[in-house]
CSV table of C-alpha atoms and ligand atoms in Angstrom, one decimal:
chain,number,residue,atom,x,y,z
S,124,MET,CA,62.1,34.5,130.1
S,125,PRO,CA,64.7,35.0,133.1
S,126,ALA,CA,66.3,37.9,133.5
S,127,ILE,CA,70.0,38.9,133.9
S,128,LEU,CA,71.0,40.8,136.8
S,129,LEU,CA,73.9,43.7,135.9
S,130,LEU,CA,76.1,44.6,139.1
S,131,ASN,CA,78.1,47.4,139.2
S,132,GLY,CA,79.9,48.3,142.7
S,133,PRO,CA,81.7,51.3,144.0
S,134,ASN,CA,82.5,54.2,141.7
S,135,LEU,CA,80.8,52.9,139.0
S,136,ASN,CA,78.3,55.3,139.0
S,137,LEU,CA,81.1,58.1,137.8
S,138,LEU,CA,82.3,56.4,134.3
S,139,GLY,CA,81.7,59.1,131.8
S,140,THR,CA,83.8,61.3,134.1
S,141,ARG,CA,85.8,59.1,136.1
S,142,GLU,CA,89.3,58.4,135.2
S,143,PRO,CA,88.6,58.3,131.1
S,144,GLY,CA,91.7,57.9,130.3
S,145,THR,CA,91.5,54.3,132.3
S,146,TYR,CA,87.1,54.2,131.8
S,147,GLY,CA,86.4,55.3,128.9
S,148,ALA,CA,83.9,58.5,128.3
S,149,THR,CA,81.2,55.7,128.2
S,150,THR,CA,78.5,56.8,130.8
S,151,LEU,CA,76.8,54.0,133.3
S,152,ALA,CA,73.5,54.5,131.6
S,153,ASP,CA,75.0,54.4,128.2
S,154,VAL,CA,76.3,50.7,129.8
S,155,GLU,CA,73.2,49.4,131.2
S,156,ALA,CA,71.2,50.5,127.7
S,157,ALA,CA,73.6,48.3,125.9
S,158,CYS,CA,73.0,45.6,127.8
S,159,ARG,CA,69.8,45.9,128.1
S,160,ALA,CA,69.4,46.0,124.4
S,161,GLN,CA,71.7,43.1,124.3
S,162,ALA,CA,69.7,40.8,126.4
S,163,GLU,CA,66.3,41.5,124.9
S,164,ARG,CA,67.9,40.7,121.2
S,165,ALA,CA,68.6,37.7,123.4
S,166,GLY,CA,64.7,37.0,124.7
S,167,HIS,CA,65.9,38.3,128.3
S,168,THR,CA,65.3,40.8,130.6
S,169,LEU,CA,67.8,43.0,132.3
S,170,GLU,CA,68.0,44.2,136.3
S,171,ALA,CA,70.5,46.9,136.4
S,172,LEU,CA,71.9,47.9,140.2
S,173,GLN,CA,75.0,50.1,141.2
S,174,SER,CA,76.0,50.3,144.6
S,175,ASN,CA,78.7,52.5,146.1
S,176,HIS,CA,77.4,49.7,149.6
S,177,GLU,CA,78.9,46.7,150.2
S,178,GLY,CA,76.4,45.6,152.5
S,179,VAL,CA,74.0,46.6,149.6
S,180,LEU,CA,76.1,44.5,147.1
S,181,ILE,CA,75.9,41.3,149.1
S,182,ASP,CA,72.3,41.6,149.4
S,183,ALA,CA,72.1,42.1,145.5
S,184,ILE,CA,73.7,38.8,145.2
S,185,GLN,CA,71.5,36.9,147.7
S,186,GLY,CA,68.2,38.1,146.1
S,187,ALA,CA,69.2,37.2,142.6
S,188,ALA,CA,70.4,33.3,143.9
S,189,LEU,CA,66.8,33.1,144.9
S,190,ARG,CA,65.8,34.5,141.9
S,191,HIS,CA,68.3,32.4,140.2
S,192,LYS,CA,66.6,29.2,142.5
S,193,ALA,CA,63.4,29.5,141.2
S,194,GLY,CA,64.5,30.1,137.6
S,195,GLU,CA,63.7,33.6,137.2
S,196,LEU,CA,67.4,34.8,136.5
S,197,ILE,CA,70.2,33.1,134.5
S,198,GLY,CA,73.0,35.1,136.7
S,199,VAL,CA,75.0,37.9,137.4
S,200,VAL,CA,77.4,39.8,135.7
S,201,PHE,CA,79.1,42.1,138.3
S,202,ASN,CA,82.3,44.6,138.1
S,203,PRO,CA,82.8,44.9,142.1
S,204,GLY,CA,85.2,48.0,141.9
S,205,ALA,CA,87.4,48.6,144.4
S,206,TYR,CA,85.9,45.6,146.3
S,207,THR,CA,87.5,43.0,144.2
S,208,HIS,CA,90.7,43.7,145.9
S,209,THR,CA,89.2,44.0,149.3
S,210,SER,CA,85.9,42.1,150.6
S,211,ILE,CA,85.9,39.1,151.1
S,212,GLY,CA,82.3,39.8,152.3
S,213,LEU,CA,81.2,39.6,148.5
S,214,ARG,CA,83.2,36.8,148.1
S,215,ASP,CA,81.6,34.8,150.4
S,216,ALA,CA,78.2,35.7,149.2
S,217,ILE,CA,79.1,34.1,146.0
S,218,ALA,CA,81.0,31.5,147.5
S,219,GLY,CA,77.9,30.7,149.6
S,220,THR,CA,75.0,31.4,146.8
S,221,ALA,CA,76.6,28.6,144.4
S,222,PRO,CA,75.6,27.3,141.8
S,223,LEU,CA,74.7,31.1,141.2
S,224,PRO,CA,76.5,32.1,137.7
S,225,VAL,CA,78.4,35.3,138.4
S,226,ILE,CA,80.7,36.8,135.6
S,227,GLU,CA,83.4,38.8,136.8
S,228,VAL,CA,83.9,42.3,134.9
S,229,HIS,CA,86.7,44.5,134.8
S,230,ILE,CA,86.6,47.4,132.5
S,231,SER,CA,90.6,48.5,132.7
S,232,ASN,CA,93.3,45.3,132.3
S,233,VAL,CA,94.0,45.6,136.1
S,234,HIS,CA,97.2,43.2,135.9
S,235,ALA,CA,98.6,45.8,134.1
S,236,ARG,CA,98.0,48.5,137.0
S,237,GLU,CA,99.0,49.3,139.9
S,238,ALA,CA,100.4,45.7,142.5
S,239,PHE,CA,97.2,45.7,145.0
S,240,ARG,CA,95.0,45.5,141.9
S,241,HIS,CA,96.4,42.3,141.3
S,242,GLN,CA,94.5,40.2,143.7
S,243,SER,CA,90.8,39.4,143.2
S,244,HIS,CA,88.3,38.2,146.1
S,245,ILE,CA,86.2,37.6,143.7
S,246,SER,CA,87.5,35.7,140.9
S,247,PRO,CA,88.1,32.2,142.4
S,248,VAL,CA,84.5,32.1,143.3
S,249,ALA,CA,83.6,34.0,139.9
S,250,ALA,CA,81.8,31.6,136.8
S,251,GLY,CA,84.3,33.5,134.3
S,252,ILE,CA,86.7,36.7,134.3
S,253,VAL,CA,86.3,39.3,131.5
S,254,VAL,CA,89.4,41.6,132.1
S,255,GLY,CA,90.7,44.9,130.3
S,256,PHE,CA,88.3,45.2,127.1
S,257,GLY,CA,87.2,48.6,128.1
S,258,VAL,CA,83.4,49.0,128.7
S,259,ASP,CA,82.8,46.1,125.7
S,260,GLY,CA,83.8,43.7,128.3
S,261,TYR,CA,79.9,44.1,129.6
S,262,ALA,CA,79.0,42.5,126.4
S,263,LEU,CA,81.4,39.8,126.5
S,264,ALA,CA,79.6,38.8,129.7
S,265,ILE,CA,76.9,38.8,128.7
S,266,ASP,CA,77.4,36.7,126.2
S,267,GLY,CA,79.4,34.3,128.1
S,268,LEU,CA,76.8,34.0,130.7
S,269,LEU,CA,74.1,33.0,128.0
S,270,ARG,CA,76.6,31.0,126.2
S,271,LYS,CA,77.0,29.1,129.6
S,272,ALA,CA,73.3,29.1,130.3
S,273,SER,CA,72.6,27.0,127.6
S,274,ARG,CA,75.3,24.2,128.2
A,450,LIG,C1,87.5,48.0,138.1
A,450,LIG,C2,89.3,48.0,138.4
A,450,LIG,C3,89.3,48.2,139.8
A,450,LIG,O1,90.5,48.1,140.3
A,450,LIG,C4,89.0,49.7,140.5
A,450,LIG,O2,89.1,49.6,141.7
A,450,LIG,C5,87.3,50.3,139.7
A,450,LIG,C6,87.1,49.6,138.0
A,450,LIG,C7,87.6,48.2,136.5
A,450,LIG,O3,86.3,48.0,136.2
A,450,LIG,O4,88.2,48.2,135.8
A,450,LIG,O5,86.9,50.8,140.7
A,450,LIG,O6,87.1,47.4,138.6
């Protein structure tokens, strides 16, 4: 069965201890385990990657696109962290690898926070967006990706 890639950007390795009032107490390892169980219940495998480096994330999207084209991967659930608001490179990677579906996730409601978090370079090229549901947003994004894939 084709895989799902769970991709997390900068500082999300610190989930659980990083600003817990904003991002909660769940660790990234817990998020990845829950997403893996969810994917496997649906008959898929889950691959998880976190990086603090923009180029590594771009390479992961390009690699995912090749595997999507080969029928080996359904799509990507991606929390780009702060690169959401700064990275034209990530936006171009997603635009340049269409029709690879990328679902953008934010744990916090970025629109209720500082003005610099209100703009996303990723949203215009995302297949869907999940914002403000805490770490439950990852499960919602996987569900949305699976629903899109089954259409
Ligand atoms: C975030 C929101 C971003 O603004 C922030 O830089 C993050 C996490 C979120 O999941 O709410 O690192 O993507």
